[in-house]
Coordinates of C-alpha atoms in Angstrom, one line a residue:
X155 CA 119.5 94.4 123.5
X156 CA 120.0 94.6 120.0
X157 CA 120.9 91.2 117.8
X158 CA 124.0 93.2 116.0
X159 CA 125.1 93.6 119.7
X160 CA 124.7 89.9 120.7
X161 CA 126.5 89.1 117.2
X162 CA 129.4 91.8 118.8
X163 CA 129.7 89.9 121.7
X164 CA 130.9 86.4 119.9
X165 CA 133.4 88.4 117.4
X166 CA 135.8 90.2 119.2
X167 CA 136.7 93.5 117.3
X168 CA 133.4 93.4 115.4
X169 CA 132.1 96.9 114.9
X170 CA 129.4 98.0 112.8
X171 CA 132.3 100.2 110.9
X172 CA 134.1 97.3 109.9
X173 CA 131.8 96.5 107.7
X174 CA 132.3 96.1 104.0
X175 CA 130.3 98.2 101.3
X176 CA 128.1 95.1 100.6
X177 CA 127.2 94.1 104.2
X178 CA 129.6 91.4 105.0
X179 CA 131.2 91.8 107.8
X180 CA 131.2 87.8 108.9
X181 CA 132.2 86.3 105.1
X182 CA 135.6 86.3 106.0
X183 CA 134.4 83.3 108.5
X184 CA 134.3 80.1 107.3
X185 CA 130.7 78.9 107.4
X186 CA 130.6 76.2 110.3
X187 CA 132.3 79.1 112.4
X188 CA 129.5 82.1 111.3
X189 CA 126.9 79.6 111.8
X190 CA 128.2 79.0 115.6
X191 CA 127.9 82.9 116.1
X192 CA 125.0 83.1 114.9
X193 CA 123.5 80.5 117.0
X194 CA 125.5 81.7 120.0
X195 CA 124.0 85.3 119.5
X196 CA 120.3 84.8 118.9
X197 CA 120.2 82.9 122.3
X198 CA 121.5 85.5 124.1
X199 CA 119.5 87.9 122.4
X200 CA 116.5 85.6 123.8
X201 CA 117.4 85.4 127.2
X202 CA 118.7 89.1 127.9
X203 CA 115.6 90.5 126.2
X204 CA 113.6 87.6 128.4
X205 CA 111.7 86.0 125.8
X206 CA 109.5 83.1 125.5
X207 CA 110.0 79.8 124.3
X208 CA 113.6 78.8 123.1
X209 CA 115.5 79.0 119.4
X210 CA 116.1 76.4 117.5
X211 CA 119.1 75.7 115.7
X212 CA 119.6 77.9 113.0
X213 CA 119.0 76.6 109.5
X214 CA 122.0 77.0 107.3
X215 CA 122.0 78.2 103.8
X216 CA 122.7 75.6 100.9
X217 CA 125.1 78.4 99.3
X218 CA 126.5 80.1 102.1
X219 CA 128.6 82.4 99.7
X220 CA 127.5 84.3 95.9
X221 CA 123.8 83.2 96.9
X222 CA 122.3 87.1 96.4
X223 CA 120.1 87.1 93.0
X224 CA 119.7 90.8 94.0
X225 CA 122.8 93.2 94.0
X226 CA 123.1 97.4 93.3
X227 CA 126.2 99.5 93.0
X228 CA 125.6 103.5 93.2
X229 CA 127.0 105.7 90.3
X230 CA 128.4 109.0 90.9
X231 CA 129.0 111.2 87.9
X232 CA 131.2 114.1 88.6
X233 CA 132.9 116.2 85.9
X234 CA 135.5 114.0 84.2
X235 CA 134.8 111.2 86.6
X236 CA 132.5 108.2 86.9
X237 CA 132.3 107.5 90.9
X238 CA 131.5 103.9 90.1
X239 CA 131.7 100.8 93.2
X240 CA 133.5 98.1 91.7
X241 CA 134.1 96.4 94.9
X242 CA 133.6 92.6 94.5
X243 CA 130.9 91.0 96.9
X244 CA 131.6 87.8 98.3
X245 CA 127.9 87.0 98.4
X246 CA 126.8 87.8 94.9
X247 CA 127.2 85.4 92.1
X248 CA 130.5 86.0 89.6
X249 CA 128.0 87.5 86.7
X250 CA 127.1 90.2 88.6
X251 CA 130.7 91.3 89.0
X252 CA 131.5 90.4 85.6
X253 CA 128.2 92.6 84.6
X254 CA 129.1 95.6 86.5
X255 CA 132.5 95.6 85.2
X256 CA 131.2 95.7 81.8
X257 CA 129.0 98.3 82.1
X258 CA 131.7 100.3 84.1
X259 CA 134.2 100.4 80.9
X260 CA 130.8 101.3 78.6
X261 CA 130.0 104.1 80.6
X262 CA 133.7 105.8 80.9
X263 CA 133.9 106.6 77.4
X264 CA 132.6 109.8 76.4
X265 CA 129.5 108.3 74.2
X266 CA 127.8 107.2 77.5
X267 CA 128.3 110.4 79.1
X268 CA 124.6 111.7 78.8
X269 CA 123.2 107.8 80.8
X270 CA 126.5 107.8 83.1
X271 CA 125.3 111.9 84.4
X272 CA 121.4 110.7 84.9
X273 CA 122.3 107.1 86.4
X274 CA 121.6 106.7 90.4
X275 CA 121.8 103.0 90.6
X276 CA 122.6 100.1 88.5
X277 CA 120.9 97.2 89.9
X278 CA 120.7 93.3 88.7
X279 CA 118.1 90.7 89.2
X280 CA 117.1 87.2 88.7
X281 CA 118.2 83.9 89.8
X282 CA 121.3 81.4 89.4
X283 CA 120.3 80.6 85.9
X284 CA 119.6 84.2 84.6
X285 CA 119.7 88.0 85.4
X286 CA 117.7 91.1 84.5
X287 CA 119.5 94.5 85.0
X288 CA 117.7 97.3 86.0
X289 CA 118.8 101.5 85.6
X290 CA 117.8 103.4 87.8
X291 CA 118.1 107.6 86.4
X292 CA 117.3 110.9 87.8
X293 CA 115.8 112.2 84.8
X294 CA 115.2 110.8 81.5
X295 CA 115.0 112.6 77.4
X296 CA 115.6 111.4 74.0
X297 CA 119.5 111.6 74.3
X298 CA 119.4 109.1 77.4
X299 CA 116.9 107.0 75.9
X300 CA 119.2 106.7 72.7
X301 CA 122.2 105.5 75.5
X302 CA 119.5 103.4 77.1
X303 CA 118.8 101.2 74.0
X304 CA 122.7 100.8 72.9
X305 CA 123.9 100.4 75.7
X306 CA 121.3 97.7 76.0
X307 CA 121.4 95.8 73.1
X308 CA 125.4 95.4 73.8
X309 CA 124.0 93.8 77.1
X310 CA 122.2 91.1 74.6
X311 CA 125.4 90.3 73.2
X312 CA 127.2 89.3 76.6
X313 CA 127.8 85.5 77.7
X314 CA 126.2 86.6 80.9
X315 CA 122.2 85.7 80.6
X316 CA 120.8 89.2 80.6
X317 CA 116.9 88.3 79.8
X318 CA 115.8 91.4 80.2
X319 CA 116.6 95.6 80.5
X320 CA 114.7 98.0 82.1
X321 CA 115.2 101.7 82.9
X322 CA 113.4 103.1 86.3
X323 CA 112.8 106.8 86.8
X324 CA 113.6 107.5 90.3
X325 CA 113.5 112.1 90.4
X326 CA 114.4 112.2 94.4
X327 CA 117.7 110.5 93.9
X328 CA 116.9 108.4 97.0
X329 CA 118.9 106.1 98.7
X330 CA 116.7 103.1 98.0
X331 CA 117.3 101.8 95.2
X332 CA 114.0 101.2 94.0
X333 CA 111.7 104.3 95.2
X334 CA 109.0 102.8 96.5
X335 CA 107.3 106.8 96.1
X336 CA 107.6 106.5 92.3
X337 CA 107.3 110.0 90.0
X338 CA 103.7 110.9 89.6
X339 CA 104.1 112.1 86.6
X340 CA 105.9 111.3 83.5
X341 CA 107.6 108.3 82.6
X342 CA 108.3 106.1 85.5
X343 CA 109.2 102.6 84.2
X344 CA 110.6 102.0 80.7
X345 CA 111.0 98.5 78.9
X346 CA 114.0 98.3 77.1
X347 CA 114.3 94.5 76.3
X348 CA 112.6 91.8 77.6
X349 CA 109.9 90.4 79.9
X350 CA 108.7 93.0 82.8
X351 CA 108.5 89.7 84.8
X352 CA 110.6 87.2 86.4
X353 CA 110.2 84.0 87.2
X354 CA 110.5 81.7 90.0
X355 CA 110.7 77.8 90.2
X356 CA 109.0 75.8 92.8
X357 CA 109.4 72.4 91.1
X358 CA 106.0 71.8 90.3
X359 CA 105.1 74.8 89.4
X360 CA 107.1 78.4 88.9
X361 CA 105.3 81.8 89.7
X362 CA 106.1 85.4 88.3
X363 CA 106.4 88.4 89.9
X364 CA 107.2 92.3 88.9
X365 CA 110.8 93.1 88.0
X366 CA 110.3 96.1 90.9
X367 CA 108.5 93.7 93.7
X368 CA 109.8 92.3 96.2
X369 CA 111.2 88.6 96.5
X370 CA 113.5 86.6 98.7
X371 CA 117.4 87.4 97.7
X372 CA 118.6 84.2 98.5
X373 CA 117.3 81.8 96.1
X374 CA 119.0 78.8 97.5
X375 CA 116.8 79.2 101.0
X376 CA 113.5 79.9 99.4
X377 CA 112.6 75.7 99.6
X378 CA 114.0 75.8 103.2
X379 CA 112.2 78.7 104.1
X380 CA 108.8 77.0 102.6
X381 CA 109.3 74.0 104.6
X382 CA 110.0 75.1 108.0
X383 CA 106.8 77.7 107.4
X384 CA 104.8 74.5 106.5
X385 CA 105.5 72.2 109.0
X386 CA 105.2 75.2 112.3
X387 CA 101.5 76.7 110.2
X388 CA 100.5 73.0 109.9
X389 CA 97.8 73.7 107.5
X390 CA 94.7 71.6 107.1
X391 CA 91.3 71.2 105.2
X392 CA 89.7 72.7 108.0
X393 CA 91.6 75.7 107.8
X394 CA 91.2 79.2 106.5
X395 CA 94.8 80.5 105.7
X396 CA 95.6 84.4 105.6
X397 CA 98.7 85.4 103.9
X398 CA 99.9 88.5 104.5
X399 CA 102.6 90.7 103.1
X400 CA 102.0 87.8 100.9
X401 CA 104.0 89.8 97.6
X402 CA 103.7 87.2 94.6
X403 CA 102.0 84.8 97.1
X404 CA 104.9 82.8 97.3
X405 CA 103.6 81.0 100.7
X406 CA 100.5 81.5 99.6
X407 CA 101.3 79.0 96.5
X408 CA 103.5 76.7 98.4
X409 CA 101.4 76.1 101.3
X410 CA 97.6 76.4 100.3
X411 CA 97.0 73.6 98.8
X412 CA 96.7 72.1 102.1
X413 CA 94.5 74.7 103.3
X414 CA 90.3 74.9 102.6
X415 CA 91.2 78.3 101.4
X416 CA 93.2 80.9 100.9
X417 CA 93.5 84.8 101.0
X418 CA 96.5 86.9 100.1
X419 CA 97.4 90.4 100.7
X420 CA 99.7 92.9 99.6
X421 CA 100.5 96.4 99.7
X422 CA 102.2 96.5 96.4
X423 CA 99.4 96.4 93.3
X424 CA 102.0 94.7 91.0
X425 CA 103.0 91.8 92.8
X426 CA 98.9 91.5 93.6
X427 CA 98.6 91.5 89.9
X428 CA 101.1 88.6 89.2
X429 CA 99.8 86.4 92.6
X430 CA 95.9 86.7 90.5
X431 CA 97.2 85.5 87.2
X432 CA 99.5 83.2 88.6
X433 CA 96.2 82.1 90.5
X434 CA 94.4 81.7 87.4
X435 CA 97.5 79.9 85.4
X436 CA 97.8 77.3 88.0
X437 CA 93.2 77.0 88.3
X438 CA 93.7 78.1 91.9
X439 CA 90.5 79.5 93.7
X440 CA 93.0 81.1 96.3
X441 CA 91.9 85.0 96.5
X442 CA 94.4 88.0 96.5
X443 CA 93.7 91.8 97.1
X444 CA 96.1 94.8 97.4
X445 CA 95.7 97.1 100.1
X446 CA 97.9 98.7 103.2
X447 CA 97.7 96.4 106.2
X448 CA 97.4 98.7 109.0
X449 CA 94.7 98.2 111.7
X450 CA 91.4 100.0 109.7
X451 CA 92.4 97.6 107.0
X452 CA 92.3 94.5 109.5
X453 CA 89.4 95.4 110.7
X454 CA 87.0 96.6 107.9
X455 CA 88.3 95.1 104.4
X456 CA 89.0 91.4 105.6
X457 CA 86.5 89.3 105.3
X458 CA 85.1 87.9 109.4
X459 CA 86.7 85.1 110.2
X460 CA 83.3 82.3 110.2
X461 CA 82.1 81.2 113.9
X462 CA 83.2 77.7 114.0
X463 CA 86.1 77.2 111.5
X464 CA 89.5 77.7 112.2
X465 CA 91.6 80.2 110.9
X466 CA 95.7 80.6 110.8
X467 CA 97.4 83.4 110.0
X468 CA 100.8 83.6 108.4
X469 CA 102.4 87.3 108.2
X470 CA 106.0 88.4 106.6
X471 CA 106.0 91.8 106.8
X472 CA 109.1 94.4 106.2
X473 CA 112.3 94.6 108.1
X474 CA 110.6 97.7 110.1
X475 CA 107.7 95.2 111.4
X476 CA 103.9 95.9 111.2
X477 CA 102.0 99.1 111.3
X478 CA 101.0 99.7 115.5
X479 CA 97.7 97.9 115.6
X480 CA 98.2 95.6 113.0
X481 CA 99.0 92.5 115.6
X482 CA 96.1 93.7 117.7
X483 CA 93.5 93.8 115.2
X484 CA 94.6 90.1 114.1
X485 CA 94.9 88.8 117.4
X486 CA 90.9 90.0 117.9
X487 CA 90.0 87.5 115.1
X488 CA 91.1 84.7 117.5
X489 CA 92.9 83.0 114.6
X490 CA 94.4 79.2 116.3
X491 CA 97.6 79.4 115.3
X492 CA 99.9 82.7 113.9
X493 CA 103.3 82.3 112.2
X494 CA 104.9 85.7 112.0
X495 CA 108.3 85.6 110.0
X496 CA 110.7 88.5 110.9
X497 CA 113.1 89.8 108.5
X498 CA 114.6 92.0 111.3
X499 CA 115.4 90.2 114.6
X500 CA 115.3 93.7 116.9
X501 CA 111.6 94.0 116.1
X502 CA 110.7 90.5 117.6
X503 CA 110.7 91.6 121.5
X504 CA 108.1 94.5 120.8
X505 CA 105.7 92.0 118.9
X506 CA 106.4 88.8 120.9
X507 CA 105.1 91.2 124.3
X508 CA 102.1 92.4 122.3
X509 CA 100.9 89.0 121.1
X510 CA 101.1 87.8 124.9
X511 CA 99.5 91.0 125.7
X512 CA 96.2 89.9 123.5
X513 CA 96.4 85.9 124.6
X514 CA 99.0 84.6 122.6
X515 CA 102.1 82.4 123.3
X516 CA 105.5 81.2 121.6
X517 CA 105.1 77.9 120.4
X518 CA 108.6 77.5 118.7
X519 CA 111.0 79.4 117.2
X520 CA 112.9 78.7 113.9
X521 CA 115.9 80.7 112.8
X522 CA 116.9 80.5 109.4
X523 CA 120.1 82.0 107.2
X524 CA 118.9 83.5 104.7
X525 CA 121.4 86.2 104.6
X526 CA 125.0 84.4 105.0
X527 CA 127.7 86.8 105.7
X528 CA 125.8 89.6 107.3
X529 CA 124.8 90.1 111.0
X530 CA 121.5 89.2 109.9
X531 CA 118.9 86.4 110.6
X532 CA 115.2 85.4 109.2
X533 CA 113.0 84.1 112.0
X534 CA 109.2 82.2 112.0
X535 CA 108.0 82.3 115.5
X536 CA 104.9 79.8 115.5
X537 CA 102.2 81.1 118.5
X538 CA 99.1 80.2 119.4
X539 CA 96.0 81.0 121.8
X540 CA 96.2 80.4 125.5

């Protein structure tokens, strides 16, 4: 069974084309009632997919509503006509409407006709306090990079807390808005104003990460999120923790300190690059390398786990779930106790059987709602060995 099925079971009338353009097909619900749904469909989706262990309540979001620090709108530019999405999203914050609108009305009139043919995407960044906006173009010259910088610097001028413009060079026109298969040659990333890093507050201490990398969209779960990962890992001095899919090592930072040690690994050099200095700005020892984290990389470039100590294991990979092997590989280091967080609820059955398969069991289970509105859930599933 598929969650978006169990979430179709306690909305009559939902179907997936309902849907908005933004994803929101339950923010016409008032909260308390979207909450209820969701609660009522992840335990069926446990008990008609048999699983083990049971769900806990599902943690609601402190801003239910205009909580995305991460929005895009595809732009169309056909003769005489800017194809341009102007909808209004419930779940992103007022700027980012206001934003898009602006740029809309720039790029109508015929000086921004050059940027508004080579634009795929516009996308915005940031958090609640400021925003970073992001161009993503199919092709890029002189002309565009003339557009680029006005259009830019009228962006400075704007009530709305732009820190920061960037262009992105995406030639395959792709679908996700920040190619992850970037040009290989050529200009790929240009700075137009501003810092090529963000910033994220964790009260003590804030960590930055690449304007392209990946981080949580919904800022206002991010210290909800931290704490229910700290209290299932349960980290102490006795334990080696390995973070992976670790991005800017945002567990990593908010959890090691209780740990004897940590190790961080990501796919994605960038964000790598901003854990390490973060690492060295904060006099951290914790250790971060990039690399794929497939099964061969399990198994040759992590360091042994040592006879005697224990080791936990805290892993957040993708919506699509880990590479086949990956959960094998880790299971064979005997680690005492795994948190695996899942961004997409239809891959837990698959890995919940395979961790059972190699002498692990559920634990708990804690779903959180880190994307209000949508048919979606975030879920840490705490196991450990037999």
């Amino acid at each position: 069974m598929l969650f978006e099925q169990a979430i179709a079971h306690q909305v009559p009338g939902y179907t997936r084309e309902a849907d908005s353009a933004h994803g929101e097909s339950l923010a016409m619900f008032d909260y308390k009632d979207e909450l209820k749904v969701k609660n009522d469909a992840i335990q069926e989706f446990w008990d008609v997919n048999r699983l083990a262990g049971n769900p806990q309540k599902v943690i609601a979001s402190p801003l239910p509503r205009a909580y995305r620090t991460t929005s895009k709108r595809r732009v169309f530019m056909q003769p005489g006509n800017l194809q341009f999405d102007r909808q209004e999203s419930m779940l992103e914050p007022e700027e980012h409407n206001r934003i898009y609108d602006f740029l809309f009305e720039k790029l109508i009139t015929p000086a921004y006709k050059p940027l508004a043919y080579a634009l795929n995407w516009i996308i915005i960044r940031g958090t609640y306090q400021y925003r970073v906006v992001i161009f993503n173009i199919k092709k890029i010259d002189a002309s565009i990079v003339r557009k680029l910088k006005l259009i830019s610097d009228a962006l400075k001028e704007t009530p709305f807390k732009v820190t920061a413009a960037h262009a992105y060079v995406d030639t395959t026109e792709s679908d996700y808005y920040l190619e992850s298969k970037r040009p290989t040659e050529g200009l790929n990333f240009k700075q137009l104003y501003g810092p090529r890093e963000m910033s994220l507050s964790l009260g003590k201490f804030s960590l930055r990460y690449p304007v392209t990398g990946f981080s949580q969209i919904n800022e206002s779960q991010i210290h909800n999120l931290i704490k229910a990962a700290s209290r299932l890992l349960s980290l102490s001095k006795e334990d080696h923790f390995l973070d992976l899919y670790c991005g800017y090592g945002l567990f990593s930072f908010a959890l090691g300190e209780a740990a004897k040690d940590v190790l961080g690994v990501e796919w994605e050099g960038p964000s790598i690059d901003c854990a390490k200095a973060s690492a060295k700005h904060l006099k951290k020892s914790y250790r971060f390398i990039a690399g794929k984290i497939d099964e061969m990389f399990v198994q040759t470039r992590l360091p042994r786990p040592i006879p005697g100590e224990p080791e936990k294991i805290l892993l957040d990979p993708p919506r699509k779930g880990c590479e086949p092997g990956v959960i094998h590989a880790l299971a064979m280091r005997k680690p005492i106790r795994v948190c695996h967080v899942f961004c997409g609820t239809d891959e837990i059955p698959a890995s919940l059987k395979e961790w059972e398969r190699y002498g692990y069991r559920v634990r708990e289970v804690q779903p959180l709602d880190l994307f209000p509105g949508t048919p979606h859930l975030e879920t840490i599933v705490m196991l450990e060995r037999k």
